[in-house]
Coordinates of C-alpha atoms in Angstrom, one line a residue:
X1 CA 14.5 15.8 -24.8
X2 CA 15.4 13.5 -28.1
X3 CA 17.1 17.1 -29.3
X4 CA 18.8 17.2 -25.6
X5 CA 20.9 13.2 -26.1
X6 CA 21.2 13.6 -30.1
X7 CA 23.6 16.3 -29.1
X8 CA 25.7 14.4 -26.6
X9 CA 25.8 11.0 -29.1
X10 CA 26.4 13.7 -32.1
X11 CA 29.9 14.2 -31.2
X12 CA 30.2 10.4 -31.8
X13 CA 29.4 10.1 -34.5
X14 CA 29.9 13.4 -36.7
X15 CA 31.7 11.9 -39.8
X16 CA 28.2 9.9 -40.4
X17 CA 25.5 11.6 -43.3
X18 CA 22.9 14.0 -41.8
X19 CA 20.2 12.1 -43.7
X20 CA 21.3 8.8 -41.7
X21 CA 20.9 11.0 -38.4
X22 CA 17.8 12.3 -39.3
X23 CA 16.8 8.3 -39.7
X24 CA 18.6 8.0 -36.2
X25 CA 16.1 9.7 -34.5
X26 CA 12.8 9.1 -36.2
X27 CA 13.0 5.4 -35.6
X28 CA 15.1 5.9 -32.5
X29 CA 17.4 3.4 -33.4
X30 CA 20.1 2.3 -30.5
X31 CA 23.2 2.9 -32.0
X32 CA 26.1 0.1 -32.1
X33 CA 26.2 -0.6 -28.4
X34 CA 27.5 2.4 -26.8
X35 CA 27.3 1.9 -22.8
X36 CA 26.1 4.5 -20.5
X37 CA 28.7 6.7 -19.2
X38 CA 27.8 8.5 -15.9
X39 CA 29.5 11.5 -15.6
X40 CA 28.7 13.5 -12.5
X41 CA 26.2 13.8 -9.9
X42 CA 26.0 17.8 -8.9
X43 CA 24.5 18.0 -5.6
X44 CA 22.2 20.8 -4.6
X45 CA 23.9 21.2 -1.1
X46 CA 26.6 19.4 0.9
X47 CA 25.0 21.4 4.0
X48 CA 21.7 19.3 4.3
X49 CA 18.9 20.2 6.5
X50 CA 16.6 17.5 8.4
X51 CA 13.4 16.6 6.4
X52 CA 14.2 19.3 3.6
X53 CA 14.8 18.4 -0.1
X54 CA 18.2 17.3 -1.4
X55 CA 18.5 17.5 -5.1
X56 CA 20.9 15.9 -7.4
X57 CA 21.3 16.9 -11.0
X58 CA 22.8 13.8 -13.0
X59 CA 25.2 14.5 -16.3
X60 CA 26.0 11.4 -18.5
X61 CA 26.5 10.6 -22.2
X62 CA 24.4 7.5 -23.0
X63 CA 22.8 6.1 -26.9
X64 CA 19.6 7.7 -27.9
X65 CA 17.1 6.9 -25.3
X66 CA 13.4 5.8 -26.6
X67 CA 11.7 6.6 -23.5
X68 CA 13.7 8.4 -20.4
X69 CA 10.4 8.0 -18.2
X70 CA 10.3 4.4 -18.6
X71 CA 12.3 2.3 -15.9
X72 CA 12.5 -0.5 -17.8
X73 CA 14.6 1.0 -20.1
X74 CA 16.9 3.0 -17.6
X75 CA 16.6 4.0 -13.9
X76 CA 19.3 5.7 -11.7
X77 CA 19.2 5.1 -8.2
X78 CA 20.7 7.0 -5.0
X79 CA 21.5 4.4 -2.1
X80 CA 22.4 6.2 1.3
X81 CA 23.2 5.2 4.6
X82 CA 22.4 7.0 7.2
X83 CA 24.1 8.6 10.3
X84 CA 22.4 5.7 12.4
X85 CA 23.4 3.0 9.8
X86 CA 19.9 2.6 8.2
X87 CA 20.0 2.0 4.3
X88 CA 17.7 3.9 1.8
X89 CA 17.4 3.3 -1.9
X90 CA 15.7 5.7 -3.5
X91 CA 14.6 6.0 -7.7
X92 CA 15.6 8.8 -9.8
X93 CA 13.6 10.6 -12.5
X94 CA 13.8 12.5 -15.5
X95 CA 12.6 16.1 -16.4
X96 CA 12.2 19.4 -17.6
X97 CA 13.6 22.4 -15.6
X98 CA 11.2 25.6 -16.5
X99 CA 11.5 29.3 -15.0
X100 CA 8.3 29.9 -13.3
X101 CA 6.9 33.7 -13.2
X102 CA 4.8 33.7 -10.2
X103 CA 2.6 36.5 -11.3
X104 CA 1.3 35.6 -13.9
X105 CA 2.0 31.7 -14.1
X106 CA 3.6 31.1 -17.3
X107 CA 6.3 28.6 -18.0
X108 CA 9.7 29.3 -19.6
X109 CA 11.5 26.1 -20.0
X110 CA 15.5 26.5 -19.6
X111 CA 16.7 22.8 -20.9
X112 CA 15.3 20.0 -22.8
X113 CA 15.8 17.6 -20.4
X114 CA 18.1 15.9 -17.5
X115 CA 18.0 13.3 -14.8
X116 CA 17.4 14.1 -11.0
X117 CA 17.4 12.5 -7.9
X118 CA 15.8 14.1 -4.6
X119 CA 16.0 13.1 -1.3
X120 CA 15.1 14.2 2.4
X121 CA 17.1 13.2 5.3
X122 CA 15.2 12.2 8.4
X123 CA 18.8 12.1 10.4
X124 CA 21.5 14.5 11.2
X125 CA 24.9 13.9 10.8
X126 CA 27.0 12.4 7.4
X127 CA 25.1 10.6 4.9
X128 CA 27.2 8.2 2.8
X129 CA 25.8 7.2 -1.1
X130 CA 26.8 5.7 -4.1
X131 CA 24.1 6.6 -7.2
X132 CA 24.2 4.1 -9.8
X133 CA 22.3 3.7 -13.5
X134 CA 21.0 0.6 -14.6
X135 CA 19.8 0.5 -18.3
X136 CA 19.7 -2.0 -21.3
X137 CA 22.5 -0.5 -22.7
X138 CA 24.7 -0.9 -19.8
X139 CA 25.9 0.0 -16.4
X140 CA 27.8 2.6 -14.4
X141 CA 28.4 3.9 -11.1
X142 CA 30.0 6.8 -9.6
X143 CA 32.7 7.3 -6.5
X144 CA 30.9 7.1 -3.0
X145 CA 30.0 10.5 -1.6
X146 CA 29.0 11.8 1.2
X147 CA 27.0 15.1 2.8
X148 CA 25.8 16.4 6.4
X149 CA 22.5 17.0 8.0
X150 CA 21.6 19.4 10.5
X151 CA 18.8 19.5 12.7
X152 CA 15.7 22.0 11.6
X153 CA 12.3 23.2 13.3
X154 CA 9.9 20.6 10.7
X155 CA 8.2 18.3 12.2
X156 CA 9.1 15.7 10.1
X157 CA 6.1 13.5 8.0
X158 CA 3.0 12.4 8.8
X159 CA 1.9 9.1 10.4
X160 CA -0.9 7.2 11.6
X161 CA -1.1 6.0 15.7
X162 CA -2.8 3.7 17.3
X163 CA -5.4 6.8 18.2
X164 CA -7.9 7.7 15.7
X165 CA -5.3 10.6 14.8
X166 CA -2.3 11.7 13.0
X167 CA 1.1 12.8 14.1
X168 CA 4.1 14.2 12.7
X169 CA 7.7 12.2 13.4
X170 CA 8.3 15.1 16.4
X171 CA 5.2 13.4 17.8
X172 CA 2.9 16.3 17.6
X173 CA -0.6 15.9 16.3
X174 CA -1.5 16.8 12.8
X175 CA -5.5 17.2 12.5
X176 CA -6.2 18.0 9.0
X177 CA -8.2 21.1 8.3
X178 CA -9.7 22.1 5.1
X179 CA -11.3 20.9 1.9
X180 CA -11.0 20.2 -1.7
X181 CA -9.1 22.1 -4.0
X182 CA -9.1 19.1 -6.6
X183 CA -7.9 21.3 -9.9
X184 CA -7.5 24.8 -11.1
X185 CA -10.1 26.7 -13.7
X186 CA -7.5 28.5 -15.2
X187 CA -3.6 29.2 -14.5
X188 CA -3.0 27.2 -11.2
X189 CA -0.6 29.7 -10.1
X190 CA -2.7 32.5 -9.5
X191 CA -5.4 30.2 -8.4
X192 CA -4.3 27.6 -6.4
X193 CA -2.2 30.7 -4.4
X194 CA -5.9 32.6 -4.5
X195 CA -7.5 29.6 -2.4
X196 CA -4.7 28.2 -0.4
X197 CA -3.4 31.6 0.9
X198 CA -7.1 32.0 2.4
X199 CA -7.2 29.2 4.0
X200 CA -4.2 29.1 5.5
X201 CA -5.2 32.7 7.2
X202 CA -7.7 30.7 8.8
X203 CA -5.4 28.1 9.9
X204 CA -6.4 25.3 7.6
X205 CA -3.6 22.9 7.3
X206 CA -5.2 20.4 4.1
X207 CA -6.5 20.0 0.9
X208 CA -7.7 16.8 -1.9
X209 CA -5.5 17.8 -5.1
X210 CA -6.3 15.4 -7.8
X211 CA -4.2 14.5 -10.9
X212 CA -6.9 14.3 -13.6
X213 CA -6.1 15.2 -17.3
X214 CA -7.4 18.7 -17.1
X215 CA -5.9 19.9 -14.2
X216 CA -2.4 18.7 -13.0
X217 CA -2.6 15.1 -14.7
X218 CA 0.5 13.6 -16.0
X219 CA -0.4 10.6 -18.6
X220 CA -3.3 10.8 -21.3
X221 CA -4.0 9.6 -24.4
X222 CA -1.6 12.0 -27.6
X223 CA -3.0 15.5 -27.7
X224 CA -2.9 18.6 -25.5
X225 CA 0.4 18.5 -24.8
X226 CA 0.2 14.5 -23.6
X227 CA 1.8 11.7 -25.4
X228 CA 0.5 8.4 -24.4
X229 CA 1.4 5.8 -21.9
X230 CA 4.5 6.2 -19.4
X231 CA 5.5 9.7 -21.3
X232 CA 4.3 12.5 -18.7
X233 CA 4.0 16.3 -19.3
X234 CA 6.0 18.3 -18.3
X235 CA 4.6 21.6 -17.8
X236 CA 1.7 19.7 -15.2
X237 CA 4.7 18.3 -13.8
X238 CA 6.6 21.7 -13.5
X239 CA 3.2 22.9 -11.9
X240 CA 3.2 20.7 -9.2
X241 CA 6.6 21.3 -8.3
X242 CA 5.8 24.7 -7.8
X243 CA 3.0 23.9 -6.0
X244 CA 4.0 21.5 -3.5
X245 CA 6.5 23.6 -2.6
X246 CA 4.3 26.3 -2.0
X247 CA 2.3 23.9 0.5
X248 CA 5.6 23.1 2.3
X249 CA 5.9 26.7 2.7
X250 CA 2.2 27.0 4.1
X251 CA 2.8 24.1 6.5
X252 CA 0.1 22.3 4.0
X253 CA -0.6 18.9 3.7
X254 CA -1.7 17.3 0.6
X255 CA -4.2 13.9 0.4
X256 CA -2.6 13.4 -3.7
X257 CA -5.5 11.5 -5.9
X258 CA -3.3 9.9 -8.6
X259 CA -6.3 8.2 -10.3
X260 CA -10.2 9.1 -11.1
X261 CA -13.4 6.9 -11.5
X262 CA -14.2 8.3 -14.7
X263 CA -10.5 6.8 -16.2
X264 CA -12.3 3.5 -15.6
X265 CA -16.0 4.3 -16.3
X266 CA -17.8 4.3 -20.0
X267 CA -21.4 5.3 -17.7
X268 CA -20.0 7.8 -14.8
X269 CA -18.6 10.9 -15.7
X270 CA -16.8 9.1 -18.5
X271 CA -13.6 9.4 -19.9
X272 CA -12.9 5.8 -20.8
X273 CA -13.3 6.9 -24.6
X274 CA -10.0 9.3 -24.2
X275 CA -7.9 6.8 -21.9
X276 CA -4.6 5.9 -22.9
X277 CA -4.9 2.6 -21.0
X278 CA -8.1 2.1 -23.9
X279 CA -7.2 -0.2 -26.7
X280 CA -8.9 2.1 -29.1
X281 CA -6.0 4.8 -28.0
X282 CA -3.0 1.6 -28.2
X283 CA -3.4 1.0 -24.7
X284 CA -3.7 -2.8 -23.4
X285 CA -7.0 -2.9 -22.2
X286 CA -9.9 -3.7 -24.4
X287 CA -12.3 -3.3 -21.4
X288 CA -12.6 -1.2 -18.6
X289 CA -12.3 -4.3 -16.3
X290 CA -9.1 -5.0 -17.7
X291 CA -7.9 -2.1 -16.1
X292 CA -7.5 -3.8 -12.9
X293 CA -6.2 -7.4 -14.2
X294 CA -4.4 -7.0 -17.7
X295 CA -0.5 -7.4 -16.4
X296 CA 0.9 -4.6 -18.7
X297 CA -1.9 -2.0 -17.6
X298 CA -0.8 -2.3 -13.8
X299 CA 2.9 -2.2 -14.7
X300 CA 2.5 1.0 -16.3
X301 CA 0.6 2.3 -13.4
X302 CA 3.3 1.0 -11.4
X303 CA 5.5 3.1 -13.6
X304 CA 3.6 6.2 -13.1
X305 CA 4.0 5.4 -9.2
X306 CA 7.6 5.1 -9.0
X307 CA 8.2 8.4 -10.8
X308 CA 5.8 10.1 -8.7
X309 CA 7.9 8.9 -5.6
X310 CA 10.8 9.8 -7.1
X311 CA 9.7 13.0 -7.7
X312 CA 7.7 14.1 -5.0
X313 CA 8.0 11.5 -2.2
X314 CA 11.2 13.8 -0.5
X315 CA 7.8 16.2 0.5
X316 CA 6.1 16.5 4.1
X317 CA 3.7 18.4 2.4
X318 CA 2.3 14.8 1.0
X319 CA 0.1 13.3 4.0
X320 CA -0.9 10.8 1.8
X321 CA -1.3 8.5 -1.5
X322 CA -4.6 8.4 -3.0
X323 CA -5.5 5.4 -5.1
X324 CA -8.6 5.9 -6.8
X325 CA -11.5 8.5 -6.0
X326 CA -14.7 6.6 -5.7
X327 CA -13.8 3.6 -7.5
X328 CA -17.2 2.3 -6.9
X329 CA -18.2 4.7 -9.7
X330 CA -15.6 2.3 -12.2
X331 CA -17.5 0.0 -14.6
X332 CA -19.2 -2.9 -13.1
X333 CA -17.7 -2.1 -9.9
X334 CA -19.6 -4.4 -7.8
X335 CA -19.8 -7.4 -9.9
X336 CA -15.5 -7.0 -10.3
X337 CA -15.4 -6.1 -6.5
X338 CA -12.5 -8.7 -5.7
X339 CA -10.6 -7.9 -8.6
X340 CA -10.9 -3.7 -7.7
X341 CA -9.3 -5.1 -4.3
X342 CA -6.9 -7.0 -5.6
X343 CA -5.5 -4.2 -7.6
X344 CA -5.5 -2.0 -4.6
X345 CA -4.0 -4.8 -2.3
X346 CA -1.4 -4.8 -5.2
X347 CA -0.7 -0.9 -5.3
X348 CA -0.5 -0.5 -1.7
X349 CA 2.3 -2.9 -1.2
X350 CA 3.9 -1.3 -4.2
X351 CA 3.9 2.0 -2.5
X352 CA 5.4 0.4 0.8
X353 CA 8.0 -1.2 -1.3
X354 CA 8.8 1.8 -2.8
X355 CA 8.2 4.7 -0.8
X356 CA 10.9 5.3 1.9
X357 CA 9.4 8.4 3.9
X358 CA 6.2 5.5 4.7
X359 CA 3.6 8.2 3.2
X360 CA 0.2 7.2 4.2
X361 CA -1.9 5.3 1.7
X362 CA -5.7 5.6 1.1
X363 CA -8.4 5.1 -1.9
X364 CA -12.0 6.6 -1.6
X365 CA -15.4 5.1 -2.6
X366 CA -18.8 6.7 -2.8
X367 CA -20.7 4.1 -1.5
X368 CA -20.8 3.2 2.5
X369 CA -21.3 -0.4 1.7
X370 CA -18.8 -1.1 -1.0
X371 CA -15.2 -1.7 -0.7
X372 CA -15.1 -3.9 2.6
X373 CA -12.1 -6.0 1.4
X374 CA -10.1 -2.7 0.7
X375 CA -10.9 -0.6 3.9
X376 CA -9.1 -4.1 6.0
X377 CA -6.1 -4.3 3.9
X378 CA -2.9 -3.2 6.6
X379 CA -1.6 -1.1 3.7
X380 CA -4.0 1.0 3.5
X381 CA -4.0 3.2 6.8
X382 CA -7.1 5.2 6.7
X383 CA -10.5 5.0 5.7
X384 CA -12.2 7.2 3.4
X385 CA -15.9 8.2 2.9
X386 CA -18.0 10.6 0.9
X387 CA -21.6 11.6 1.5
X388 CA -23.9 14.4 -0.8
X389 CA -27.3 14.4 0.5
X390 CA -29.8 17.1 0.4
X391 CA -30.5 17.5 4.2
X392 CA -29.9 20.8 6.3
X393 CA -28.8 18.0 9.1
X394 CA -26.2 16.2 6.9
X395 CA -23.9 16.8 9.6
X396 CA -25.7 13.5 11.8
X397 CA -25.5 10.8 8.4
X398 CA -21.5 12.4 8.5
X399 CA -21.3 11.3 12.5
X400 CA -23.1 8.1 12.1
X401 CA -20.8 7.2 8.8
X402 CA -17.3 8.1 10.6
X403 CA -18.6 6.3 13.9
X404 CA -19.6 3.2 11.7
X405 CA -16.0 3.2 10.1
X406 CA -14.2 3.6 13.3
X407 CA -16.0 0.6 14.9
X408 CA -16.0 -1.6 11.9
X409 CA -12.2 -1.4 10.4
X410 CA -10.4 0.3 13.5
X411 CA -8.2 2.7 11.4
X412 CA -8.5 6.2 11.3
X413 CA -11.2 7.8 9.2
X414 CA -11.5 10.9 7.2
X415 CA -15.5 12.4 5.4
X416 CA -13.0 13.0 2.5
X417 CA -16.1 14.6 0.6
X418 CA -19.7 15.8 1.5
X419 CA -22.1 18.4 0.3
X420 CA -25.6 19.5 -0.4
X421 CA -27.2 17.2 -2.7
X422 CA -25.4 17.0 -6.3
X423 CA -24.5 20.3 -7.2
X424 CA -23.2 23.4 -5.9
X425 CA -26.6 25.2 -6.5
X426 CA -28.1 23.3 -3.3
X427 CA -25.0 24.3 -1.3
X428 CA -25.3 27.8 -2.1
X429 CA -29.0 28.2 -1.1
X430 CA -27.0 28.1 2.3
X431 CA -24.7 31.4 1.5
X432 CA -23.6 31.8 5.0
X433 CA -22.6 28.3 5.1
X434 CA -24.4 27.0 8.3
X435 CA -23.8 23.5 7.2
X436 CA -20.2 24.0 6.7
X437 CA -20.0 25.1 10.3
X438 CA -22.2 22.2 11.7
X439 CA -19.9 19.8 9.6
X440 CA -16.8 20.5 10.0
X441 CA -17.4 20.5 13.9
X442 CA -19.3 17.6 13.8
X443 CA -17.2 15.6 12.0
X444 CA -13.8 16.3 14.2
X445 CA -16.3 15.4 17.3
X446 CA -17.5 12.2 15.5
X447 CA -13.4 11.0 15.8
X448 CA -12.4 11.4 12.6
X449 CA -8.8 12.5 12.0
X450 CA -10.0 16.0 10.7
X451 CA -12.5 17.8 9.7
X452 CA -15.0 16.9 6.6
X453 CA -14.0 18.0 3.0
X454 CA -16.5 20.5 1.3
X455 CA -16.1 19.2 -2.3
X456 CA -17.7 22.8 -3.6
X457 CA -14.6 25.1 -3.4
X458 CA -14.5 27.4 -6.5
X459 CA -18.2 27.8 -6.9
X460 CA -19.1 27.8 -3.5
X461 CA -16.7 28.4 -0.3
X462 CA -14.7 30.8 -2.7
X463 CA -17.4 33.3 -4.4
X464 CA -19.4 33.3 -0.5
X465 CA -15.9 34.0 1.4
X466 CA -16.6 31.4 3.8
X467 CA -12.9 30.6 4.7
X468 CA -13.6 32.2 8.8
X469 CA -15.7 28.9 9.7
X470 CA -12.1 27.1 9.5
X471 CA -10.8 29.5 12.2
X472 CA -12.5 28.5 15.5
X473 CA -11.7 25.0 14.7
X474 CA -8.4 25.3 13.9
X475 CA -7.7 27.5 16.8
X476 CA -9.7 24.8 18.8
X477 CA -7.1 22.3 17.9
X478 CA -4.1 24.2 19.1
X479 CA -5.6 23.5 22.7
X480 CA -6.9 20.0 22.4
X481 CA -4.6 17.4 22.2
X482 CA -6.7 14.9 21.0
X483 CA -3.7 12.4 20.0
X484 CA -2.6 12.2 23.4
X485 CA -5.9 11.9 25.3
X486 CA -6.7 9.6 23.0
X487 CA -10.2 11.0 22.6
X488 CA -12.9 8.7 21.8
X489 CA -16.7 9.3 20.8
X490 CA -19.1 9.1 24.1
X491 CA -23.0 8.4 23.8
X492 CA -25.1 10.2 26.1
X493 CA -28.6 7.9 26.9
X494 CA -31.0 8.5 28.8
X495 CA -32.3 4.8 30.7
X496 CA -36.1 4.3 31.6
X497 CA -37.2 7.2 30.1
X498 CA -40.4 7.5 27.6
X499 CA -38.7 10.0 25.5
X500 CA -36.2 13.0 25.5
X501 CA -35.8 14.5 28.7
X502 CA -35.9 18.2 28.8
X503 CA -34.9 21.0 31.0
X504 CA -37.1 24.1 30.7
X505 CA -34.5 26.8 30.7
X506 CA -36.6 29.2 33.3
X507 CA -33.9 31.5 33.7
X508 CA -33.8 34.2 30.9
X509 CA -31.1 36.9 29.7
X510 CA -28.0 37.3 31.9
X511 CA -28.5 34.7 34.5
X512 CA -25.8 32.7 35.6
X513 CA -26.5 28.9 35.7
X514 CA -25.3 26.5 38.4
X515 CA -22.5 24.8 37.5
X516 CA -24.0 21.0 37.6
X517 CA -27.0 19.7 36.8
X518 CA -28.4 16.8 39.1
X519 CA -31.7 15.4 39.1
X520 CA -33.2 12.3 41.3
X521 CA -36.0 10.5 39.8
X522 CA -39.0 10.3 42.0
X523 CA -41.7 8.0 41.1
X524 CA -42.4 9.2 37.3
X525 CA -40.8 12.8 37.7
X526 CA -37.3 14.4 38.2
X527 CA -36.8 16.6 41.2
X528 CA -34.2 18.6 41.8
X529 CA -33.6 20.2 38.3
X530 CA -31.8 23.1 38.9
X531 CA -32.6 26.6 36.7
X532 CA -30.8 27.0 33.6
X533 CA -30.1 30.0 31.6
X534 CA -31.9 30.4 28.7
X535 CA -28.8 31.1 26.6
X536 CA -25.1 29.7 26.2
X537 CA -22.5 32.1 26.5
X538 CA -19.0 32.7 24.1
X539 CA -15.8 34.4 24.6
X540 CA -17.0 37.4 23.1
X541 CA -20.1 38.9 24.6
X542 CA -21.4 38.6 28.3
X543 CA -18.6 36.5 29.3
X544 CA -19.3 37.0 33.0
X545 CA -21.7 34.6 32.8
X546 CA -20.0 31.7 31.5
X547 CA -20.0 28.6 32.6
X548 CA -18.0 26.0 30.7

């Protein structure tokens, strides 16, 4: 990157000694005032297509830049009008283009850096923008321009409803299916296409993907390829190009979790020690509480969210912003509990500010008591809970939790984790995943948005092949519209009665059972009861004798 502008200030200054060059860039001194001089904006296509990516590639001469990531030294923006009128300003970013071999994964990087801006039109006809750089060493702007939209078959992005479901902008439902896929083990090419490919076969339509420093993270402390605060990696970067692009082409959605507990936490799994927000590593923060109050700390997280809506807001794939997973798990969580609100009251908003497309905001906790101030904040649009108990029933604590939500914040809710106990060991003493069935159903049935998220996906759902338990659901979902019935949770009591009422099932094998089931109470007995089968009938065997 520093080699990438040294060349394009070089021819500037040519007659000047190596040796003071060499000083040039090690102390990357700003050289006598030279303004910014935008160029060119090379647009990928002047043929747009509705709610697919534009892309502009920026050329400009400009000093030596100490920090290209940081906006508060430069940040080009696009501003476009719509066909309708409607006005859209939107941040550009700077990167690394690589070459990408799909087969095996590696990375071949082509430049040393440039500027982009990407875009995607929710509008046919003529967009009108201007793009524009604002730095401290000056100012420029480029000729208004213009390009066309045409209409496409995407259904647009995600959004919440006044149901307890999701729709895309074409008003169709979107009732996420799947589970976590949070990072790779390995190349996350070849795996994340390994996992996602099955489940899509299935019909799952979602995954969790976090953004922790050993999978697809972009900022940690100098080693491994990271270089501190507000200076991202690349090839993680170059990664999840690839990768959301792949969703798109999957008809994917993503729930993106930019930040875990264990950045904050010195007691659960802890990473406090390596954290480029730590003093100890020249961050700002001499505790972990700090993290949510110290001024400079949030502006660089606010830093690290404007580049990744720069650079990945133009997606549908994205269904959603995550803030934090289980922040309850940060450092004195509870005894900070206004402050860990506060910050997430603060974040949100930033995200609404910022984010055009109106992406979906969430944050998780691990606890179903903490985070009350949080879950009734406007901005964020969706409730989020996780639940590991070791209980072949765990399906009922998932329905009770989701009910609870539903009733308490009226917002949609998602089980965004849940599993056997702790550990995958527990989950796999259940090989045929019979618990995975029971949830995922439940959970849908409970009036969550979509289906629970099985935490356990390398060393669990992948190893025991149990991607078919996502295909009856999915299918299920294709013929219930539960947006627009606006389907609600029932209870089914039974009033005056000492304890369960039961119907013997007198019936036997290949019996058909009357279609209604009436009974009159006389005195202390039911009467009436009409014969029932003793077994329930599929779509597969003995279908005569259905009867739905």
């Amino acid at each position: 990157m520093l080699t990438h502008i040294f060349i394009s200030y070089f021819g500037k200054v040519r007659k000047r000694s190596i040796a003071f060059l060499f000083l040039f860039v090690a102390f990357n001194i700003i050289s006598y005032g030279q303004n910014i001089d935008l160029q060119s904006a090379n647009i990928s296509t002047n043929d747009a297509i509705k709610y697919q990516k534009v892309e502009w590639t920026i050329q400009m001469t400009s000093p030596m830049l100490v920090n290209p990531y940081d906006y508060d030294e430069i940040n080009i923006k696009a501003t476009l009008i719509s066909p309708s009128g409607k006005e859209k300003v939107i941040d550009g970013f700077f990167m690394q283009d690589f070459n990408l071999n799909e087969t095996n994964g590696n990375l071949t990087p082509i430049n040393q850096g440039v500027f982009k801006i990407r875009f995607s039109p929710d509008e046919i006809g003529t967009w009108n923008y201007t793009i524009r750089v604002d730095s401290k060493y000056g100012n420029d702007e480029l000729a208004p321009a213009s390009f066309t939209c045409t209409e496409s078959a995407e259904k647009g992005f995600i959004r919440v409803s006044p149901a307890n479901y999701l729709h895309y902008d074409d008003g169709s439902q979107y009732i996420p299916i799947g589970y976590n896929i949070a990072w790779h083990n390995n190349n996350p090419v070849l795996n994340y296409t390994t996992w996602l490919s099955k489940l899509s076969a299935v019909g799952g339509n979602f995954y969790r993907l976090w953004m922790p420093h050993w999978g697809l993270g972009m900022e940690w402390r100098n080693g491994n390829g990271y270089l501190g605060l507000r200076k991202y990696k690349e090839t993680n970067m170059a990664y999840l190009d690839w990768l959301i692009e792949y969703s798109e082409g999957k008809n994917m959605g993503i729930m993106l979790c930019i930040q875990h507990h264990g950045q904050v936490s010195t007691n659960v799994n802890p990473n406090w020690s390596e954290s480029p927000y730590n003093i100890a590593n020249g961050g700002p923060c001499a505790t972990t509480s700090d993290f949510f109050t110290n001024q400079l700390a949030k502006n660089h997280t606010k830093n690290r969210l404007k580049y990744i809506l720069a650079r990945w807001g133009y997606s549908t794939s994205i269904m959603s912003w995550e803030l934090f997973n289980e922040v309850n798990w940060t450092d004195n969580a509870v005894a900070i509990e206004s402050s860990v609100a506060s910050w997430h009251a603060e974040m949100a908003s930033f995200i609404k500010e910022n984010d055009v497309y109106g992406h979906l905001v969430t944050t998780s906790t691990a606890s179903e008591d903490y985070g009350k101030e949080i879950w009734n904040n406007p901005d964020i649009d969706f409730t989020q809970s996780h639940i590991y108990i070791n209980n072949e029933n765990i399906e009922r604590a998932i329905v009770l939790s989701s009910k609870q939500r539903l009733k308490e914040f009226e917002k949609p809710t998602l089980m965004g984790e849940f599993g056997l106990g702790d550990n995958a060991n527990l989950s796999n003493i259940d090989a045929d995943g019979v618990h995975i069935h029971n949830t995922i159903w439940a959970s849908l049935f409970s009036g969550a948005m979509g289906t629970a998220m099985s935490w356990w996906w390398d060393n669990y759902i992948e190893p025991n092949d149990l991607y078919f338990h996502f295909k009856p659901i999915a299918a299920s979902t294709t013929k219930i519209d539960f947006l627009k019935k606006d389907l609600q949770v029932g209870d089914a009591i039974v009033q005056n009665a000492p304890g369960d009422l039961t119907f013997s099932t007198s019936l036997g094998w290949g019996e058909k059972a009357t279609d209604a089931i009436i009974s009159v109470k006389v005195g202390n007995t039911y009467s009436n009861v009409p014969p029932l089968s003793t077994f329930l009938y599929g779509s597969q065997w003995n279908t005569q004798f259905r009867s739905p």
